[in-house]
């Protein structure tokens, strides 16, 4: 067995502000590195593991009548014990995936869930408010008022989610290894920077 084969799989976690194009950055990075991209499929896996409908886990658009509502309620809308069960199930899925193969995982406090994983890189994607507002209007076809409200509500929901399940955090940049501004670099260059950093960090 070679040295690389004996090493644990590496994981890149991606956290992001709403409208900063963090998901496209993560997906493009996965394509460059040729590794598994894990995002909303966590919801489907969690639903199967818990024996619940996907709509109860993620509040899909046909249930909530708003295709962005699940971003505001990452664990669904329900009693806290149920939400805690969902978080535990998602955490176990993330841990299992990290053991199975090299991957990129978007959101779900993956940087905290994988805090003991020896080969991980935690990335935070952000951008100025006005730039994110314009992306929401131009790319997501939102009107200005809706876009502004979504940026505020989703960022707040993600912050509360992180503070609820991550212990002793001091702010959005805590526990991040790489922080990138998409308004400066764009999706492709951000992905290239992350991929290059991963090659150095994990000796690929």
PDB file of C-alpha atoms in Angstrom:
ATOM      1  CA  UNK A   1       0.000   0.000   0.000  1.00  0.00           C
ATOM      2  CA  UNK A   2       1.383   3.422  -0.959  1.00  0.00           C
ATOM      3  CA  UNK A   3       1.651   6.373   1.413  1.00  0.00           C
ATOM      4  CA  UNK A   4      -1.320   8.150  -0.197  1.00  0.00           C
ATOM      5  CA  UNK A   5      -3.481   5.025  -0.110  1.00  0.00           C
ATOM      6  CA  UNK A   6      -2.911   4.664   3.632  1.00  0.00           C
ATOM      7  CA  UNK A   7      -4.102   8.185   4.389  1.00  0.00           C
ATOM      8  CA  UNK A   8      -7.706   8.971   5.371  1.00  0.00           C
ATOM      9  CA  UNK A   9      -9.869  10.548   2.673  1.00  0.00           C
ATOM     10  CA  UNK A  10      -9.732  14.325   2.543  1.00  0.00           C
ATOM     11  CA  UNK A  11     -12.769  16.570   2.917  1.00  0.00           C
ATOM     12  CA  UNK A  12     -13.396  20.183   1.933  1.00  0.00           C
ATOM     13  CA  UNK A  13     -16.250  21.895   3.758  1.00  0.00           C
ATOM     14  CA  UNK A  14     -17.893  24.945   2.221  1.00  0.00           C
ATOM     15  CA  UNK A  15     -19.828  27.496   4.255  1.00  0.00           C
ATOM     16  CA  UNK A  16     -21.214  30.570   2.560  1.00  0.00           C
ATOM     17  CA  UNK A  17     -23.291  33.723   2.720  1.00  0.00           C
ATOM     18  CA  UNK A  18     -26.540  33.679   0.781  1.00  0.00           C
ATOM     19  CA  UNK A  19     -26.073  34.970  -2.752  1.00  0.00           C
ATOM     20  CA  UNK A  20     -22.281  34.619  -2.673  1.00  0.00           C
ATOM     21  CA  UNK A  21     -22.397  31.696  -5.150  1.00  0.00           C
ATOM     22  CA  UNK A  22     -20.819  29.344  -2.639  1.00  0.00           C
ATOM     23  CA  UNK A  23     -22.648  26.320  -4.020  1.00  0.00           C
ATOM     24  CA  UNK A  24     -21.463  26.853  -7.627  1.00  0.00           C
ATOM     25  CA  UNK A  25     -17.937  27.354  -6.279  1.00  0.00           C
ATOM     26  CA  UNK A  26     -18.143  24.077  -4.362  1.00  0.00           C
ATOM     27  CA  UNK A  27     -19.556  22.199  -7.343  1.00  0.00           C
ATOM     28  CA  UNK A  28     -16.900  23.538  -9.702  1.00  0.00           C
ATOM     29  CA  UNK A  29     -14.148  22.672  -7.196  1.00  0.00           C
ATOM     30  CA  UNK A  30     -15.449  19.117  -7.010  1.00  0.00           C
ATOM     31  CA  UNK A  31     -15.297  18.910 -10.805  1.00  0.00           C
ATOM     32  CA  UNK A  32     -11.698  20.170 -10.895  1.00  0.00           C
ATOM     33  CA  UNK A  33     -10.552  17.721  -8.234  1.00  0.00           C
ATOM     34  CA  UNK A  34     -12.749  14.865  -9.454  1.00  0.00           C
ATOM     35  CA  UNK A  35     -14.318  14.239  -6.048  1.00  0.00           C
ATOM     36  CA  UNK A  36     -17.842  13.747  -4.709  1.00  0.00           C
ATOM     37  CA  UNK A  37     -20.027  16.851  -4.284  1.00  0.00           C
ATOM     38  CA  UNK A  38     -22.466  16.648  -1.376  1.00  0.00           C
ATOM     39  CA  UNK A  39     -25.181  19.236  -0.799  1.00  0.00           C
ATOM     40  CA  UNK A  40     -28.945  18.740  -0.960  1.00  0.00           C
ATOM     41  CA  UNK A  41     -28.557  14.978  -1.290  1.00  0.00           C
ATOM     42  CA  UNK A  42     -27.888  15.037   2.464  1.00  0.00           C
ATOM     43  CA  UNK A  43     -31.580  15.850   2.886  1.00  0.00           C
ATOM     44  CA  UNK A  44     -32.663  12.822   0.879  1.00  0.00           C
ATOM     45  CA  UNK A  45     -30.235  10.547   2.738  1.00  0.00           C
ATOM     46  CA  UNK A  46     -31.472  11.877   6.076  1.00  0.00           C
ATOM     47  CA  UNK A  47     -35.089  11.315   5.106  1.00  0.00           C
ATOM     48  CA  UNK A  48     -34.363   7.700   4.156  1.00  0.00           C
ATOM     49  CA  UNK A  49     -32.373   7.075   7.319  1.00  0.00           C
ATOM     50  CA  UNK A  50     -35.107   8.503   9.557  1.00  0.00           C
ATOM     51  CA  UNK A  51     -38.011   7.061   7.589  1.00  0.00           C
ATOM     52  CA  UNK A  52     -39.491  10.513   7.017  1.00  0.00           C
ATOM     53  CA  UNK A  53     -40.669  12.261   3.827  1.00  0.00           C
ATOM     54  CA  UNK A  54     -38.119  14.606   2.255  1.00  0.00           C
ATOM     55  CA  UNK A  55     -40.556  17.515   2.676  1.00  0.00           C
ATOM     56  CA  UNK A  56     -40.458  17.104   6.453  1.00  0.00           C
ATOM     57  CA  UNK A  57     -36.665  17.222   6.485  1.00  0.00           C
ATOM     58  CA  UNK A  58     -36.049  20.027   4.051  1.00  0.00           C
ATOM     59  CA  UNK A  59     -39.335  21.826   3.344  1.00  0.00           C
ATOM     60  CA  UNK A  60     -39.132  21.428  -0.413  1.00  0.00           C
ATOM     61  CA  UNK A  61     -40.835  24.004  -2.602  1.00  0.00           C
ATOM     62  CA  UNK A  62     -43.928  21.920  -3.332  1.00  0.00           C
ATOM     63  CA  UNK A  63     -44.616  21.789   0.420  1.00  0.00           C
ATOM     64  CA  UNK A  64     -43.549  25.272   1.468  1.00  0.00           C
ATOM     65  CA  UNK A  65     -44.582  27.032  -1.770  1.00  0.00           C
ATOM     66  CA  UNK A  66     -41.300  28.914  -1.723  1.00  0.00           C
ATOM     67  CA  UNK A  67     -38.273  27.345  -3.355  1.00  0.00           C
ATOM     68  CA  UNK A  68     -35.913  29.201  -1.030  1.00  0.00           C
ATOM     69  CA  UNK A  69     -37.734  28.472   2.225  1.00  0.00           C
ATOM     70  CA  UNK A  70     -35.543  25.470   3.092  1.00  0.00           C
ATOM     71  CA  UNK A  71     -32.537  27.813   3.259  1.00  0.00           C
ATOM     72  CA  UNK A  72     -34.240  29.705   6.074  1.00  0.00           C
ATOM     73  CA  UNK A  73     -35.044  26.499   7.969  1.00  0.00           C
ATOM     74  CA  UNK A  74     -32.105  24.092   7.403  1.00  0.00           C
ATOM     75  CA  UNK A  75     -33.607  21.468   9.716  1.00  0.00           C
ATOM     76  CA  UNK A  76     -37.216  21.930   8.741  1.00  0.00           C
ATOM     77  CA  UNK A  77     -39.937  23.487  10.862  1.00  0.00           C
ATOM     78  CA  UNK A  78     -40.855  21.457  13.902  1.00  0.00           C
ATOM     79  CA  UNK A  79     -40.231  20.779  17.604  1.00  0.00           C
ATOM     80  CA  UNK A  80     -36.632  21.107  18.743  1.00  0.00           C
ATOM     81  CA  UNK A  81     -36.249  17.399  19.633  1.00  0.00           C
ATOM     82  CA  UNK A  82     -37.076  16.498  16.013  1.00  0.00           C
ATOM     83  CA  UNK A  83     -34.649  19.088  14.707  1.00  0.00           C
ATOM     84  CA  UNK A  84     -31.955  17.692  17.004  1.00  0.00           C
ATOM     85  CA  UNK A  85     -32.626  14.195  15.666  1.00  0.00           C
ATOM     86  CA  UNK A  86     -32.312  15.482  12.103  1.00  0.00           C
ATOM     87  CA  UNK A  87     -29.006  17.183  12.928  1.00  0.00           C
ATOM     88  CA  UNK A  88     -27.673  13.988  14.486  1.00  0.00           C
ATOM     89  CA  UNK A  89     -28.731  11.938  11.446  1.00  0.00           C
ATOM     90  CA  UNK A  90     -27.151  14.450   9.051  1.00  0.00           C
ATOM     91  CA  UNK A  91     -23.975  14.477  11.129  1.00  0.00           C
ATOM     92  CA  UNK A  92     -23.703  10.693  10.933  1.00  0.00           C
ATOM     93  CA  UNK A  93     -24.180  10.836   7.151  1.00  0.00           C
ATOM     94  CA  UNK A  94     -21.415  13.441   6.852  1.00  0.00           C
ATOM     95  CA  UNK A  95     -19.067  11.352   9.002  1.00  0.00           C
ATOM     96  CA  UNK A  96     -19.836   8.229   6.973  1.00  0.00           C
ATOM     97  CA  UNK A  97     -19.207  10.066   3.697  1.00  0.00           C
ATOM     98  CA  UNK A  98     -15.878  11.432   4.928  1.00  0.00           C
ATOM     99  CA  UNK A  99     -14.751   7.885   5.715  1.00  0.00           C
ATOM    100  CA  UNK A 100     -15.973   6.575   2.374  1.00  0.00           C
ATOM    101  CA  UNK A 101     -14.323   8.905  -0.163  1.00  0.00           C
ATOM    102  CA  UNK A 102     -12.745  12.283  -0.859  1.00  0.00           C
ATOM    103  CA  UNK A 103     -15.533  14.856  -1.004  1.00  0.00           C
ATOM    104  CA  UNK A 104     -16.767  18.426  -0.760  1.00  0.00           C
ATOM    105  CA  UNK A 105     -19.634  19.056   1.658  1.00  0.00           C
ATOM    106  CA  UNK A 106     -21.725  22.228   1.580  1.00  0.00           C
ATOM    107  CA  UNK A 107     -23.203  23.619   4.798  1.00  0.00           C
ATOM    108  CA  UNK A 108     -24.789  21.589   7.624  1.00  0.00           C
ATOM    109  CA  UNK A 109     -22.058  22.610  10.093  1.00  0.00           C
ATOM    110  CA  UNK A 110     -19.784  20.086   8.382  1.00  0.00           C
ATOM    111  CA  UNK A 111     -16.671  21.898   9.625  1.00  0.00           C
ATOM    112  CA  UNK A 112     -17.840  21.233  13.198  1.00  0.00           C
ATOM    113  CA  UNK A 113     -19.120  17.716  12.574  1.00  0.00           C
ATOM    114  CA  UNK A 114     -15.728  16.835  11.063  1.00  0.00           C
ATOM    115  CA  UNK A 115     -13.698  18.702  13.690  1.00  0.00           C
ATOM    116  CA  UNK A 116     -11.728  15.544  14.531  1.00  0.00           C
ATOM    117  CA  UNK A 117     -11.165  14.497  10.915  1.00  0.00           C
ATOM    118  CA  UNK A 118      -7.428  14.730  10.270  1.00  0.00           C
ATOM    119  CA  UNK A 119      -7.594  15.721   6.573  1.00  0.00           C
ATOM    120  CA  UNK A 120     -10.050  18.565   6.125  1.00  0.00           C
ATOM    121  CA  UNK A 121     -10.058  22.105   4.834  1.00  0.00           C
ATOM    122  CA  UNK A 122     -12.769  24.515   5.916  1.00  0.00           C
ATOM    123  CA  UNK A 123     -13.639  27.190   3.359  1.00  0.00           C
ATOM    124  CA  UNK A 124     -15.870  30.237   3.792  1.00  0.00           C
ATOM    125  CA  UNK A 125     -17.328  32.012   0.736  1.00  0.00           C
ATOM    126  CA  UNK A 126     -18.607  35.562   1.120  1.00  0.00           C
ATOM    127  CA  UNK A 127     -19.157  38.784  -0.830  1.00  0.00           C
ATOM    128  CA  UNK A 128     -20.363  42.347  -0.177  1.00  0.00           C
ATOM    129  CA  UNK A 129     -24.093  42.823   0.330  1.00  0.00           C
ATOM    130  CA  UNK A 130     -24.684  44.889  -2.825  1.00  0.00           C
ATOM    131  CA  UNK A 131     -22.894  42.318  -4.980  1.00  0.00           C
ATOM    132  CA  UNK A 132     -24.986  39.491  -3.504  1.00  0.00           C
ATOM    133  CA  UNK A 133     -28.143  41.531  -3.959  1.00  0.00           C
ATOM    134  CA  UNK A 134     -27.362  41.961  -7.665  1.00  0.00           C
ATOM    135  CA  UNK A 135     -26.707  38.206  -8.070  1.00  0.00           C
ATOM    136  CA  UNK A 136     -30.097  37.418  -6.509  1.00  0.00           C
ATOM    137  CA  UNK A 137     -31.851  39.854  -8.822  1.00  0.00           C
ATOM    138  CA  UNK A 138     -30.002  38.880 -12.010  1.00  0.00           C
ATOM    139  CA  UNK A 139     -29.509  35.139 -11.549  1.00  0.00           C
ATOM    140  CA  UNK A 140     -32.319  34.063  -9.215  1.00  0.00           C
ATOM    141  CA  UNK A 141     -34.855  36.434 -10.802  1.00  0.00           C
ATOM    142  CA  UNK A 142     -35.886  37.966  -7.478  1.00  0.00           C
ATOM    143  CA  UNK A 143     -37.201  41.491  -7.119  1.00  0.00           C
ATOM    144  CA  UNK A 144     -35.062  43.818  -5.025  1.00  0.00           C
ATOM    145  CA  UNK A 145     -37.219  43.690  -1.896  1.00  0.00           C
ATOM    146  CA  UNK A 146     -37.436  39.879  -1.908  1.00  0.00           C
ATOM    147  CA  UNK A 147     -33.706  39.564  -2.538  1.00  0.00           C
ATOM    148  CA  UNK A 148     -32.841  41.869   0.341  1.00  0.00           C
ATOM    149  CA  UNK A 149     -35.136  40.012   2.708  1.00  0.00           C
ATOM    150  CA  UNK A 150     -33.768  36.619   1.643  1.00  0.00           C
ATOM    151  CA  UNK A 151     -30.164  37.720   2.171  1.00  0.00           C
ATOM    152  CA  UNK A 152     -31.016  38.964   5.652  1.00  0.00           C
ATOM    153  CA  UNK A 153     -33.190  35.996   6.647  1.00  0.00           C
ATOM    154  CA  UNK A 154     -30.997  33.207   5.266  1.00  0.00           C
ATOM    155  CA  UNK A 155     -27.750  34.656   6.657  1.00  0.00           C
ATOM    156  CA  UNK A 156     -29.452  35.031  10.044  1.00  0.00           C
ATOM    157  CA  UNK A 157     -30.860  31.487   9.910  1.00  0.00           C
ATOM    158  CA  UNK A 158     -27.474  30.018   9.029  1.00  0.00           C
ATOM    159  CA  UNK A 159     -25.796  31.959  11.834  1.00  0.00           C
ATOM    160  CA  UNK A 160     -28.385  30.763  14.375  1.00  0.00           C
ATOM    161  CA  UNK A 161     -28.071  27.215  13.079  1.00  0.00           C
ATOM    162  CA  UNK A 162     -24.314  27.297  13.515  1.00  0.00           C
ATOM    163  CA  UNK A 163     -24.489  28.851  16.973  1.00  0.00           C
ATOM    164  CA  UNK A 164     -27.032  26.258  18.057  1.00  0.00           C
ATOM    165  CA  UNK A 165     -24.995  23.219  17.078  1.00  0.00           C
ATOM    166  CA  UNK A 166     -21.380  24.396  17.119  1.00  0.00           C
ATOM    167  CA  UNK A 167     -19.810  24.942  20.495  1.00  0.00           C
ATOM    168  CA  UNK A 168     -17.682  27.938  21.454  1.00  0.00           C
ATOM    169  CA  UNK A 169     -17.670  29.699  18.085  1.00  0.00           C
ATOM    170  CA  UNK A 170     -16.572  33.336  18.030  1.00  0.00           C
ATOM    171  CA  UNK A 171     -17.880  34.529  14.656  1.00  0.00           C
ATOM    172  CA  UNK A 172     -18.402  33.646  10.988  1.00  0.00           C
ATOM    173  CA  UNK A 173     -14.672  33.383  10.285  1.00  0.00           C
ATOM    174  CA  UNK A 174     -13.851  31.090  13.208  1.00  0.00           C
ATOM    175  CA  UNK A 175     -12.421  27.675  12.286  1.00  0.00           C
ATOM    176  CA  UNK A 176     -12.012  28.646   8.608  1.00  0.00           C
ATOM    177  CA  UNK A 177      -8.805  27.721   6.806  1.00  0.00           C
ATOM    178  CA  UNK A 178      -9.550  29.683   3.631  1.00  0.00           C
ATOM    179  CA  UNK A 179     -11.833  32.704   3.158  1.00  0.00           C
ATOM    180  CA  UNK A 180     -12.670  33.900  -0.354  1.00  0.00           C
ATOM    181  CA  UNK A 181     -14.625  36.845  -1.724  1.00  0.00           C
ATOM    182  CA  UNK A 182     -16.463  35.883  -4.922  1.00  0.00           C
ATOM    183  CA  UNK A 183     -16.921  39.520  -5.891  1.00  0.00           C
ATOM    184  CA  UNK A 184     -13.136  39.691  -6.292  1.00  0.00           C
ATOM    185  CA  UNK A 185     -12.311  36.302  -7.822  1.00  0.00           C
ATOM    186  CA  UNK A 186     -15.560  34.973  -9.310  1.00  0.00           C
ATOM    187  CA  UNK A 187     -16.686  31.342  -9.282  1.00  0.00           C
ATOM    188  CA  UNK A 188     -13.996  29.834 -11.522  1.00  0.00           C
ATOM    189  CA  UNK A 189     -11.012  31.477  -9.843  1.00  0.00           C
ATOM    190  CA  UNK A 190     -12.358  30.714  -6.359  1.00  0.00           C
ATOM    191  CA  UNK A 191     -12.692  27.067  -7.365  1.00  0.00           C
ATOM    192  CA  UNK A 192      -9.184  27.065  -8.795  1.00  0.00           C
ATOM    193  CA  UNK A 193      -7.786  28.613  -5.605  1.00  0.00           C
ATOM    194  CA  UNK A 194      -9.539  26.031  -3.409  1.00  0.00           C
ATOM    195  CA  UNK A 195      -8.389  23.169  -5.620  1.00  0.00           C
ATOM    196  CA  UNK A 196      -4.796  24.436  -5.627  1.00  0.00           C
ATOM    197  CA  UNK A 197      -4.894  24.887  -1.847  1.00  0.00           C
ATOM    198  CA  UNK A 198      -6.244  21.354  -1.423  1.00  0.00           C
ATOM    199  CA  UNK A 199      -3.436  19.919  -3.544  1.00  0.00           C
ATOM    200  CA  UNK A 200      -0.891  21.656  -1.302  1.00  0.00           C
ATOM    201  CA  UNK A 201      -2.669  20.965   2.003  1.00  0.00           C
ATOM    202  CA  UNK A 202      -3.355  17.294   1.294  1.00  0.00           C
ATOM    203  CA  UNK A 203      -0.196  16.628  -0.733  1.00  0.00           C
ATOM    204  CA  UNK A 204      -2.206  15.448  -3.724  1.00  0.00           C
TER     205      UNK A 204
END
